[in-house]
Coordinates of C-alpha atoms in Angstrom, one line a residue:
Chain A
X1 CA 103.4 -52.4 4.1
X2 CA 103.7 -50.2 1.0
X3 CA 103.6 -51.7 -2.9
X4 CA 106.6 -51.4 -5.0
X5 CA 106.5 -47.8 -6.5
X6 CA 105.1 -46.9 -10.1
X7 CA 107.8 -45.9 -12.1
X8 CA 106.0 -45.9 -15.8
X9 CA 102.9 -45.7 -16.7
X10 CA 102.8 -49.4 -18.1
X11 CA 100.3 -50.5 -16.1
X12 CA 98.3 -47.6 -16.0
X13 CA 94.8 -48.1 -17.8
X14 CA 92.1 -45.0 -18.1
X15 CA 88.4 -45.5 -18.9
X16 CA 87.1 -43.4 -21.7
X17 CA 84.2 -41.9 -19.0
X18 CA 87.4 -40.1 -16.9
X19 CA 87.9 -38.4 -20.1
X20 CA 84.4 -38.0 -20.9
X21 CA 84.5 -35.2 -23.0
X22 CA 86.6 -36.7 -26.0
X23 CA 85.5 -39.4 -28.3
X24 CA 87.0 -42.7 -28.1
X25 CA 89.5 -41.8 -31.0
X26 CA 90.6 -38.8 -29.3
X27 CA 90.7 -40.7 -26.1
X28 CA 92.9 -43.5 -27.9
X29 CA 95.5 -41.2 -29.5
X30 CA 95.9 -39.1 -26.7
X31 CA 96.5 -42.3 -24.4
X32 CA 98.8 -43.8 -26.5
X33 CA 100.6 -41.0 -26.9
X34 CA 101.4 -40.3 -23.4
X35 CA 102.6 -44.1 -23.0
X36 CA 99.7 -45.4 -21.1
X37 CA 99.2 -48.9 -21.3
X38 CA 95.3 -49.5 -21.4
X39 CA 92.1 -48.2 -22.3
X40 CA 88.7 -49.6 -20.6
X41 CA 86.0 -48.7 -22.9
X42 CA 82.5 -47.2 -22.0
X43 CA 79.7 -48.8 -23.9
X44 CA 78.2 -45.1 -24.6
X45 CA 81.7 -44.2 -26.3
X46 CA 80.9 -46.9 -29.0
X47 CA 77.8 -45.4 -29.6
X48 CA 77.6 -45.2 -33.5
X49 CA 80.6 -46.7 -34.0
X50 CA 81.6 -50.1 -35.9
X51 CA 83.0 -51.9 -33.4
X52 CA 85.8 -54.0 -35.4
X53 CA 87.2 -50.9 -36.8
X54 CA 87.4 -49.4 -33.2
X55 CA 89.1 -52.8 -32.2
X56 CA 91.6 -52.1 -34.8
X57 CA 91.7 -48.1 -33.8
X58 CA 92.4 -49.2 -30.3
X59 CA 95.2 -52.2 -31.8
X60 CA 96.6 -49.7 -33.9
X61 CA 97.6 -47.0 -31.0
X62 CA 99.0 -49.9 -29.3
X63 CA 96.4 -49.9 -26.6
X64 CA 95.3 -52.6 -24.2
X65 CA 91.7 -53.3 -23.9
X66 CA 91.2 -54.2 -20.6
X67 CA 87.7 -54.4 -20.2
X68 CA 84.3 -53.2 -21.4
X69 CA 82.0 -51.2 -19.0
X70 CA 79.4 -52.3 -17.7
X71 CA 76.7 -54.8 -17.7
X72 CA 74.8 -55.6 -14.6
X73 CA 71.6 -53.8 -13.5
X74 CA 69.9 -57.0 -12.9
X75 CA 67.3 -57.0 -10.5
X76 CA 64.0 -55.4 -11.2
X77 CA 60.6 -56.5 -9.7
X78 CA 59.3 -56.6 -13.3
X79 CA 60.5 -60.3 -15.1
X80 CA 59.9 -58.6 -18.2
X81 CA 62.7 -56.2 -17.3
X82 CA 64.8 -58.6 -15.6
X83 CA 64.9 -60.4 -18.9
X84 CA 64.9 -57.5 -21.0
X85 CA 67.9 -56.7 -18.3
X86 CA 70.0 -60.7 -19.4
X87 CA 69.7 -59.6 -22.9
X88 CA 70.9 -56.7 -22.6
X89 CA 74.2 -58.7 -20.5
X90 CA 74.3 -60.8 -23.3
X91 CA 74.9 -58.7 -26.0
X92 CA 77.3 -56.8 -23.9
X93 CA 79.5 -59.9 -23.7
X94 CA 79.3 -60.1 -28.2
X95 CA 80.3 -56.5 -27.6
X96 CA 83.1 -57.8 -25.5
X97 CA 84.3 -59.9 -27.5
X98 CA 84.0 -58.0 -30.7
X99 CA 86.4 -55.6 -29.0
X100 CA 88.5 -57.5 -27.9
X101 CA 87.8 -56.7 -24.1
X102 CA 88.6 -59.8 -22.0
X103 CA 86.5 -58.6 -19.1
X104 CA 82.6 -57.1 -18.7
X105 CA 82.6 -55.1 -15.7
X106 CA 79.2 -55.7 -13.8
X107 CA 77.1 -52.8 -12.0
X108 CA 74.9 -55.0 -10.8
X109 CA 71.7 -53.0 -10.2
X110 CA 69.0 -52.8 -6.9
X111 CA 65.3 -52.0 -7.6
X112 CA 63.9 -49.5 -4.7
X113 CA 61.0 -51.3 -4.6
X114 CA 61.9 -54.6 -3.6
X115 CA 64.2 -55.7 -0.5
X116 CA 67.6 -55.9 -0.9
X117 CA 67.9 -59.7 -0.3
X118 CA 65.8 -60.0 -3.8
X119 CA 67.5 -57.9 -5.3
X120 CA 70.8 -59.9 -4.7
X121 CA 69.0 -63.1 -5.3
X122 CA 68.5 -61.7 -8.7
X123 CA 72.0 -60.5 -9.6
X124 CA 72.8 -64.0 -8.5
X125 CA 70.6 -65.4 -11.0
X126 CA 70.8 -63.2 -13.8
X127 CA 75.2 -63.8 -13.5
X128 CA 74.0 -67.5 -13.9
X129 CA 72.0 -66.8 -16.8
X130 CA 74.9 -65.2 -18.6
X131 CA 77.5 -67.5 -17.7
X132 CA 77.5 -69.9 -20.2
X133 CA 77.6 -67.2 -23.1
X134 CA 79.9 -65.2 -21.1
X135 CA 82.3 -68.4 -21.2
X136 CA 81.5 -69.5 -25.0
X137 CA 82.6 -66.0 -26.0
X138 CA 85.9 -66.2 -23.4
X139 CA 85.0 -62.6 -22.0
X140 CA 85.0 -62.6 -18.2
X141 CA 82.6 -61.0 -15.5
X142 CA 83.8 -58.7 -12.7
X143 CA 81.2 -58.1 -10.1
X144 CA 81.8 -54.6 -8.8
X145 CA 80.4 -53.8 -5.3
X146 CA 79.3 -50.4 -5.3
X147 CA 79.5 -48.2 -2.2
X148 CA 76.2 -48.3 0.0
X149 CA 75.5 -45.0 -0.6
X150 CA 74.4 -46.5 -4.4
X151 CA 72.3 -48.8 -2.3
X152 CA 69.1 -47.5 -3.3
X153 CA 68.9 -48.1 -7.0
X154 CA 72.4 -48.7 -8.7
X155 CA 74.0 -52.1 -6.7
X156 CA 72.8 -54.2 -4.1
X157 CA 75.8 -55.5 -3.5
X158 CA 78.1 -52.8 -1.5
X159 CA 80.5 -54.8 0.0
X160 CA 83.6 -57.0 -1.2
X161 CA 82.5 -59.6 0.7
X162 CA 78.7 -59.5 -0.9
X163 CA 81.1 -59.5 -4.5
X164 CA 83.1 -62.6 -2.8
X165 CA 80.0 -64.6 -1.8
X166 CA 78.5 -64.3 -5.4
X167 CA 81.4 -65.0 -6.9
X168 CA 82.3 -67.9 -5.1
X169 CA 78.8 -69.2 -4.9
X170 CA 78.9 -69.7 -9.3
X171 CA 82.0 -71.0 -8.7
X172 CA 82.9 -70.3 -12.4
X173 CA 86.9 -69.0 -13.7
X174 CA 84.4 -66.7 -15.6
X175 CA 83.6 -64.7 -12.6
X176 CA 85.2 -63.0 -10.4
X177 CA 85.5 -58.9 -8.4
X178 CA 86.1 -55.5 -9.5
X179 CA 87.8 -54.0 -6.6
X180 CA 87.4 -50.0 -6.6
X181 CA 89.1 -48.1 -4.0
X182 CA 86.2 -45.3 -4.0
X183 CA 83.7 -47.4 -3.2
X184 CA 85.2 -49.7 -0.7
X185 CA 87.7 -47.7 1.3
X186 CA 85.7 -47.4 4.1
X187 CA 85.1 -51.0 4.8
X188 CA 87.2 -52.5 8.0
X189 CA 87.1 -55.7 6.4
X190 CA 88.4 -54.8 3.4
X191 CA 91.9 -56.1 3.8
X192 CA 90.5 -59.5 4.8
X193 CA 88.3 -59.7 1.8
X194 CA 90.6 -58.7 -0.2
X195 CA 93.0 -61.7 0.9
X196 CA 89.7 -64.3 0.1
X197 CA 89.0 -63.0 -3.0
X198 CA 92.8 -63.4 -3.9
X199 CA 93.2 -67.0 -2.6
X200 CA 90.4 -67.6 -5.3
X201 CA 91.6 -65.7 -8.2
X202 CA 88.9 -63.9 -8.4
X203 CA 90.7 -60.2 -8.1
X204 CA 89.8 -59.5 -11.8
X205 CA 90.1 -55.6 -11.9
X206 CA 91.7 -52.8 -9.7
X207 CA 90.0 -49.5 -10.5
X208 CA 91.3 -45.7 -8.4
X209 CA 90.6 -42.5 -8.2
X210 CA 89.8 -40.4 -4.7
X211 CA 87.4 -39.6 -2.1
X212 CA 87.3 -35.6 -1.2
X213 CA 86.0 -34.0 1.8
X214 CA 83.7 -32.6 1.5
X215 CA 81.8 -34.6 -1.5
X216 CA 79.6 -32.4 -3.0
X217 CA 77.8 -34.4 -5.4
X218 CA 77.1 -38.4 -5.1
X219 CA 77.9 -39.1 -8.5
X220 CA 80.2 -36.7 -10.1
X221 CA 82.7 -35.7 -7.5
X222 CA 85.7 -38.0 -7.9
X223 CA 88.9 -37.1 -6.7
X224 CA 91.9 -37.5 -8.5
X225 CA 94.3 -39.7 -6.4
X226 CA 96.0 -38.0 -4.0
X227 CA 92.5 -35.5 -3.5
X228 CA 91.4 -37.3 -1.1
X229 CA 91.1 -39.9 2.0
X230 CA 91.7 -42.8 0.5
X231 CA 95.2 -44.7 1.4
X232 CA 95.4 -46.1 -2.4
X233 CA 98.8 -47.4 -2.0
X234 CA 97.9 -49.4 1.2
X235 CA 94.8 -51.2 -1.2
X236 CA 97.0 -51.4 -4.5
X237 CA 99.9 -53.3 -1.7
X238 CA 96.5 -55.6 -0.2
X239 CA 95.7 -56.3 -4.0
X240 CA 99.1 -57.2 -5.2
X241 CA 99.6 -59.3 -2.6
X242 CA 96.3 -61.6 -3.1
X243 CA 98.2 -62.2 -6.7
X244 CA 96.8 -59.1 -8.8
X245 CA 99.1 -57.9 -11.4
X246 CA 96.8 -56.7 -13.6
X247 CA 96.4 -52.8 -14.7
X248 CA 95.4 -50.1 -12.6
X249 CA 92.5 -48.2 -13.9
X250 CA 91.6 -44.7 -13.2
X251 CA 87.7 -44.6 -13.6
X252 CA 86.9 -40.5 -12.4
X253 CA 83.8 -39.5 -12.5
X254 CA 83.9 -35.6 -12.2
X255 CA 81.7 -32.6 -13.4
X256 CA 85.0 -30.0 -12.4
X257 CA 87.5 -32.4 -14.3
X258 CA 85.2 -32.9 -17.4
X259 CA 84.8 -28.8 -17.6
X260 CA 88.5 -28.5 -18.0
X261 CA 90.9 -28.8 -20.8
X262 CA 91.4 -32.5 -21.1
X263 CA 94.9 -32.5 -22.4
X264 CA 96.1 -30.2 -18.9
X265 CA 94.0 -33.4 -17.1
X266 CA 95.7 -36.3 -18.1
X267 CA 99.1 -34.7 -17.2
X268 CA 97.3 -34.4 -13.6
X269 CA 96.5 -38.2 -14.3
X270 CA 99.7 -39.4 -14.9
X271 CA 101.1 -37.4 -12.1
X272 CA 98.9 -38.5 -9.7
X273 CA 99.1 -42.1 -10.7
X274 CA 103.2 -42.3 -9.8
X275 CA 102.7 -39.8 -6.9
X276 CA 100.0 -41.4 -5.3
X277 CA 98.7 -44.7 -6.6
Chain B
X1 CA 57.8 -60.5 10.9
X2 CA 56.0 -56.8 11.1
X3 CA 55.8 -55.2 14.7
X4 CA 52.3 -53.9 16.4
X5 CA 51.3 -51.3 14.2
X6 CA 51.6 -47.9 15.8
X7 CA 48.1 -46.3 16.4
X8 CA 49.1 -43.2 18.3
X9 CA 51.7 -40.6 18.6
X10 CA 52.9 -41.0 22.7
X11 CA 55.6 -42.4 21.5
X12 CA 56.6 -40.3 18.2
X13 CA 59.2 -37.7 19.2
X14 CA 60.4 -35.3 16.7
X15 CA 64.2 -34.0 16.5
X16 CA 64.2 -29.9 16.7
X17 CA 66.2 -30.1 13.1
X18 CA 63.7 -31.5 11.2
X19 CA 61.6 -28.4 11.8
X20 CA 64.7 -26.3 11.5
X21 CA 62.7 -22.8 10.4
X22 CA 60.8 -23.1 14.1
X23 CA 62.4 -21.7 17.4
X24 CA 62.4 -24.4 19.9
X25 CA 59.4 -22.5 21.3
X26 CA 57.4 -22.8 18.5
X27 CA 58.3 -26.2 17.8
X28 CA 57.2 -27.7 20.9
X29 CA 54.1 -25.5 20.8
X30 CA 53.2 -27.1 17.7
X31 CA 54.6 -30.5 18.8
X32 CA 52.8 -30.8 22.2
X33 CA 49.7 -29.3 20.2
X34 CA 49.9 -32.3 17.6
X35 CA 50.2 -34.8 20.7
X36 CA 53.7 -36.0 20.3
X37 CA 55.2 -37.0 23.0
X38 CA 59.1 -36.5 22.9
X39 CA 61.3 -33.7 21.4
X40 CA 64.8 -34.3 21.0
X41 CA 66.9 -30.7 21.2
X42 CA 69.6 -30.2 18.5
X43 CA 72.5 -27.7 20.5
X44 CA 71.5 -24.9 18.1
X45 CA 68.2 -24.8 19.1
X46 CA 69.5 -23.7 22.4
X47 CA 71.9 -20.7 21.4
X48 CA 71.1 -17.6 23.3
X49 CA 68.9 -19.5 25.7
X50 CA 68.7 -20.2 29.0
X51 CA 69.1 -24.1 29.5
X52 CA 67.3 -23.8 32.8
X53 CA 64.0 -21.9 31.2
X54 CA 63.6 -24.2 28.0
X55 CA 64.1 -27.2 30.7
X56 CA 60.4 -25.9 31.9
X57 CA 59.2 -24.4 28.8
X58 CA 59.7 -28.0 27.5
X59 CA 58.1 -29.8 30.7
X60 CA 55.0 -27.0 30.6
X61 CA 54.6 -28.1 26.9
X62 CA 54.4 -31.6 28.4
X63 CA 57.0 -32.9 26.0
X64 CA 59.4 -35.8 27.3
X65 CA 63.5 -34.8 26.5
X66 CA 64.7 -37.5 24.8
X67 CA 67.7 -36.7 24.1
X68 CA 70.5 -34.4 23.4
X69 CA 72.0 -33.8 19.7
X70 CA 74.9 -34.0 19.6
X71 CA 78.5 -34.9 21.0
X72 CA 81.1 -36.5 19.4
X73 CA 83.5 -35.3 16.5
X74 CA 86.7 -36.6 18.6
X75 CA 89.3 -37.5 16.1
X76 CA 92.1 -34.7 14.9
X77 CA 95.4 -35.5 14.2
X78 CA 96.0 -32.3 16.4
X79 CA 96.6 -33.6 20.1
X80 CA 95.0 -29.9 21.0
X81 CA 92.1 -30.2 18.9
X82 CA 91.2 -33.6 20.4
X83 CA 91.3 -32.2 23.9
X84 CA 88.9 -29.3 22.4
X85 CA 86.5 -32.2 21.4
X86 CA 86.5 -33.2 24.8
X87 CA 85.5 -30.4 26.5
X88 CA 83.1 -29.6 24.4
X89 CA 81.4 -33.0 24.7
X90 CA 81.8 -32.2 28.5
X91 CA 79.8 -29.1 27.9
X92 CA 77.2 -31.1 26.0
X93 CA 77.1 -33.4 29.1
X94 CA 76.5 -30.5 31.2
X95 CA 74.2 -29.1 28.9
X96 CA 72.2 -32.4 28.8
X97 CA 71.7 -32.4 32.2
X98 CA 70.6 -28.8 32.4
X99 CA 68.1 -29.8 30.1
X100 CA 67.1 -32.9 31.6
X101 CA 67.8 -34.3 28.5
X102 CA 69.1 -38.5 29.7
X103 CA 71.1 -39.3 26.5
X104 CA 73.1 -37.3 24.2
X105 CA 73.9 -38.4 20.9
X106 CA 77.6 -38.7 19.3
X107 CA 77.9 -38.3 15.7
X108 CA 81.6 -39.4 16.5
X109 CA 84.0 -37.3 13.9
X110 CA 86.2 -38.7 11.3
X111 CA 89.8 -37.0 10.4
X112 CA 90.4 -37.2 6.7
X113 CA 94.1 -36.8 6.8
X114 CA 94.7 -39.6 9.5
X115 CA 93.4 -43.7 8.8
X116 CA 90.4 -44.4 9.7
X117 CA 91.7 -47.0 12.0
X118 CA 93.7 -44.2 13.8
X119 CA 90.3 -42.2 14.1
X120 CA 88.6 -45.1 15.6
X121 CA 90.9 -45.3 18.4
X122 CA 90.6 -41.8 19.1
X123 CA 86.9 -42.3 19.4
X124 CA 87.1 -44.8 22.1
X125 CA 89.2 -42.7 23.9
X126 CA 87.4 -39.7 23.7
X127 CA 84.0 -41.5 25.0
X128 CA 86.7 -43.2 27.4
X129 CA 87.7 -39.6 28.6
X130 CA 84.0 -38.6 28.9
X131 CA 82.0 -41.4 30.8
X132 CA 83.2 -40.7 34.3
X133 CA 81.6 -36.8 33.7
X134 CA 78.3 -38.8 32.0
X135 CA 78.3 -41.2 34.8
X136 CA 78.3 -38.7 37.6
X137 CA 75.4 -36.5 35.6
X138 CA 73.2 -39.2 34.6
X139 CA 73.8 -38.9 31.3
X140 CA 74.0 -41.7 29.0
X141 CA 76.3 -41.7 25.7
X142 CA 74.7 -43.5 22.5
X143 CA 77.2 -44.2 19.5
X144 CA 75.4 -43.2 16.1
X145 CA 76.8 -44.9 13.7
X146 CA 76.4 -42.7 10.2
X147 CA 76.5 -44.2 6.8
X148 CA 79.6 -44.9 4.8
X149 CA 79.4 -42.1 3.0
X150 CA 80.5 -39.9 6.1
X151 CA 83.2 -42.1 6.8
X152 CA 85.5 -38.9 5.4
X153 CA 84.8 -36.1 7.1
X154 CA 81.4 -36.7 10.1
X155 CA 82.1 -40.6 11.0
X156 CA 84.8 -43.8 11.2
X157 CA 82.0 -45.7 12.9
X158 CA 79.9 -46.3 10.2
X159 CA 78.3 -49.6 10.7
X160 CA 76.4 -51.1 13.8
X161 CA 79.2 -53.8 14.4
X162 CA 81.9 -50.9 15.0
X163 CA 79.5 -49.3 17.3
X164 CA 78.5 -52.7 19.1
X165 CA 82.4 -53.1 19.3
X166 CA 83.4 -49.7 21.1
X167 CA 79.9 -50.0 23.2
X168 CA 80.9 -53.3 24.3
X169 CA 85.0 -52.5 25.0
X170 CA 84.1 -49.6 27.2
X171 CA 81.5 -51.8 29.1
X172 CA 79.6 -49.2 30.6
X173 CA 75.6 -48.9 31.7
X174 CA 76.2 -45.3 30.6
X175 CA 77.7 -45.7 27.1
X176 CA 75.4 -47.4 24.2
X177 CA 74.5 -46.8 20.4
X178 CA 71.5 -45.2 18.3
X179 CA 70.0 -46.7 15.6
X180 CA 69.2 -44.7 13.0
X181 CA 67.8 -46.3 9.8
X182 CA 69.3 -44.0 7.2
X183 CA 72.7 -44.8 8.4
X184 CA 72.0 -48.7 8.5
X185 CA 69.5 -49.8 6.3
X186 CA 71.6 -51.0 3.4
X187 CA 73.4 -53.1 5.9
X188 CA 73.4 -57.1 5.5
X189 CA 74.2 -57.7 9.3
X190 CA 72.0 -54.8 10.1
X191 CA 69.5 -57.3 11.8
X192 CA 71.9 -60.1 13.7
X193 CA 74.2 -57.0 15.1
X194 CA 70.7 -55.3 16.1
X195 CA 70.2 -58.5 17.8
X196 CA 73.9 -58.0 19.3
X197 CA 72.9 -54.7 20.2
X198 CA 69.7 -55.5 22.4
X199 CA 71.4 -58.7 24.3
X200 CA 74.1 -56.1 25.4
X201 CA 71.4 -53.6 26.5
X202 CA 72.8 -50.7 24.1
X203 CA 70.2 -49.9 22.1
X204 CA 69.5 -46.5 23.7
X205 CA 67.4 -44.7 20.6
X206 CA 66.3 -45.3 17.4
X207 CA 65.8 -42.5 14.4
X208 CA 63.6 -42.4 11.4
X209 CA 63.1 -41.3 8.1
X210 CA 63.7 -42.4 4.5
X211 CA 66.1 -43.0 1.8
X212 CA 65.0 -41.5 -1.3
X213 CA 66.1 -42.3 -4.9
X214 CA 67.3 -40.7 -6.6
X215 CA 69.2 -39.0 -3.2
X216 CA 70.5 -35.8 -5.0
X217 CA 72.2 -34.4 -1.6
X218 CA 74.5 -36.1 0.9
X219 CA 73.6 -34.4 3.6
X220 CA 69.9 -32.2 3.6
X221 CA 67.9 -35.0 1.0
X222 CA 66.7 -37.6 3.7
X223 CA 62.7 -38.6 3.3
X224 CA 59.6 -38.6 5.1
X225 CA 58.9 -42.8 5.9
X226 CA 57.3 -44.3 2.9
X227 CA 59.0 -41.7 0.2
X228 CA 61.6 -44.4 0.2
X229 CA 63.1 -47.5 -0.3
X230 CA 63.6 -48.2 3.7
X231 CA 62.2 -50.9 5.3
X232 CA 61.4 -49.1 8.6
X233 CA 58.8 -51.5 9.6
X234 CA 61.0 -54.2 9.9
X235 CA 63.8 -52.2 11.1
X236 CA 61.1 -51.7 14.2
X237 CA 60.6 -55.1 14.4
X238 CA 63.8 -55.4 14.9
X239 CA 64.7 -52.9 17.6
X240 CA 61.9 -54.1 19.4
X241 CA 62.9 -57.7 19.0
X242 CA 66.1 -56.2 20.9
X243 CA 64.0 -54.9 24.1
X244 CA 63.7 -51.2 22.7
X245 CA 60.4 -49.9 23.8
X246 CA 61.5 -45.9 23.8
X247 CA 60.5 -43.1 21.3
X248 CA 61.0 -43.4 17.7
X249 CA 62.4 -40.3 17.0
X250 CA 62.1 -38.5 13.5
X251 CA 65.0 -37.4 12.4
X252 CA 64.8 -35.3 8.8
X253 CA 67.7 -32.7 7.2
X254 CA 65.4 -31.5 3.9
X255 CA 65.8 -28.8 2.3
X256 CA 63.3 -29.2 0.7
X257 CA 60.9 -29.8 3.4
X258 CA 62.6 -27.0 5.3
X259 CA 61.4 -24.2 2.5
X260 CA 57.3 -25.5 3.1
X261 CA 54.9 -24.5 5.4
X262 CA 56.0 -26.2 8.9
X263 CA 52.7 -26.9 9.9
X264 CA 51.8 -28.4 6.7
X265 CA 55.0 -30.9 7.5
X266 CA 54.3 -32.0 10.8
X267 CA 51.2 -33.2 9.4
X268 CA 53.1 -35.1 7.1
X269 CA 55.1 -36.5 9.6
X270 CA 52.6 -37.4 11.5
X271 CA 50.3 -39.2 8.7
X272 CA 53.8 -40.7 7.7
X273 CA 54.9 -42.2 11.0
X274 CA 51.2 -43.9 11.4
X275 CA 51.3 -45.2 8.0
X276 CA 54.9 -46.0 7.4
X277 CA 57.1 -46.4 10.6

């Protein structure tokens, strides 16, 4: 079963990291300009800046913010770090807010050193530790599972249904799933954990992009949708079906699309997104 | 639970790739010099030679084969290219045999422009269209799943359920699955499907090395044990658990271990699969 096609770019959101090389200003006009809906902001594109008068920027070119990225990196075998860690959670949530971001999207961190297991137990408990401020402020959490291939050092939790277990396990309207196409298209169960983490509300965020073949580098080799593998119109139909209705984000990260002229690259964006999102 | 520590090599066998710079000559010089006990024979290793002459080079060197690298790579959309696949795995088979090599090893292929569903099935039908050939030779097949991150281009089976599930559907003495930790280790049903595994009998081989981090290449970055965050120990434990009492085999793409001194790194591996394995 296919989605409804995209027929404007209403719902189409783009993270200031896909178009890395601009500052958030640029970034905003540019957006706004080419009648996309939202903007999810990177933390290191508010570096320096006042964050109310960004709010207002953002306000201003009639821009959506749908969420701020990222929090997370929990676990460390370390309790100094781990805490050092839930500060650092904490004040990304006052970012949050100050924004105007409804939504912190967790990356929730692995330490090499310890098993997995601990590291998740970790994430678990360092969610719970931000909960209460997370719900105070009114700025939601999205757990984002990260492909296993980021197993090692940058998320423990690599599946939908690790994301679905946490999630329900806090049992909070505060926390829910970031659901990324590139780093969960290979699951079989995905359509099945998709459905769960539907029936519980807890589908908080959409993000796209592509997975080439060959990938040449693990971190910086995005595919613009439609580049790759992935059936993205398949997931966006499994999302919209578990009650998502939310914006679709393109997060790409990619050392070929950041070397190019970024004006030229959000045309491809915007193609791509009604072609093949 | 950690298993019996291992206190000598006889069963340490050593895949011809991760000594890639040595002919298959010099490799089991050195190999059956160091006191390993297997070798496992990667197909390029055997270009230009006579099957029938390595078979007793191999066996002069005292070296068990343990198995054949590799088969597989079944799924094309192409209906021609698929029936390439299988004759070529038929060769392998044949080639196996030459060898006295019992097992070969099916890194099982993954088309990009088809679903991975779609690739799956031609998977189990090309090891369906195979086994007869195997059966009558004496060679057994073993499923490698490969990590996520092949699921593109090298692999649709990329966790141990999927290859419990094909192993078990074509229900055959001759047709099991290798375990190979850098594939599987970030797996949270890694141990109960090795449990699967080992009730069904498939656990034909198991491979070792270690996931480094930062990993800064997909396919030639794999680490010695202990450079890692792998828990190979208790992946043994494991296996074992499961019945497996064959050769851990050591299987390492490096580039950068590739450029030193071979001598120098079978050392390493040696020192490494003592300490760390």
């Amino acid at each position: 079963m296919m989605p409804k096609e995209l027929t404007d770019l209403s719902r189409l959101c783009v993270h200031t990291i896909t178009t890395k090389p601009w500052s958030i200003e640029m970034a905003a006009r540019e957006f706004s300009k080419a009648g996309i809906g939202g903007i999810t902001v990177w933390r290191d594109a508010l570096k320096g800046k006042n964050i109310g008068d960004t709010r207002k920027m953002l306000s201003d070119f009639n821009l959506d913010v749908v969420s701020l990225c990222r929090g997370g990196f929990f676990p460390a075998m370390d309790q100094t770090k781990r805490k050092l860690a839930i500060d650092d959670n904490l004040k990304a949530i006052d970012e949050a807010a100050n924004l105007g971001a409804p939504l912190v999207v967790l990356v929730c961190g692995a330490d090499p050193a310890q098993p997995l297991k601990e590291s998740r137990k970790q994430i678990r408990d360092g969610i719970a530790a931000c909960l209460d401020h997370a719900t105070a402020c009114g700025v939601r959490l999205a757990i984002e599972p990260l492909h296993p291939m980021y197993a090692g050092d940058r998320s423990a939790i690599n599946t939908l249904e690790q994301a679905n277990d946490i999630a329900e396990a806090l049992d909070s309207s505060f926390v829910g799933v970031a659901i990324d196409v590139y780093h969960l298209w290979w699951d079989p169960e995905l359509e099945k954990q998709i459905e769960r983490c539907g029936k519980k509300k807890n589908i908080f965020a959409f993000h796209i992009c592509d997975w080439k073949t060959p990938t040449v580098d693990m971190l910086n080799d995005r595919g613009l949708m439609g580049e790759g593998c992935i059936d993205i119109k398949q997931i966006r139909a499994w999302v919209e079906r578990g009650g998502f209705d939310g914006y679709n984000e393109v997060e790409i990260f990619s050392s070929i699309y950041w070397q190019q002229d970024q004006h030229q690259f959000l045309d491809k964006i915007k193609s791509a997104y009604l072609e093949h999102s």
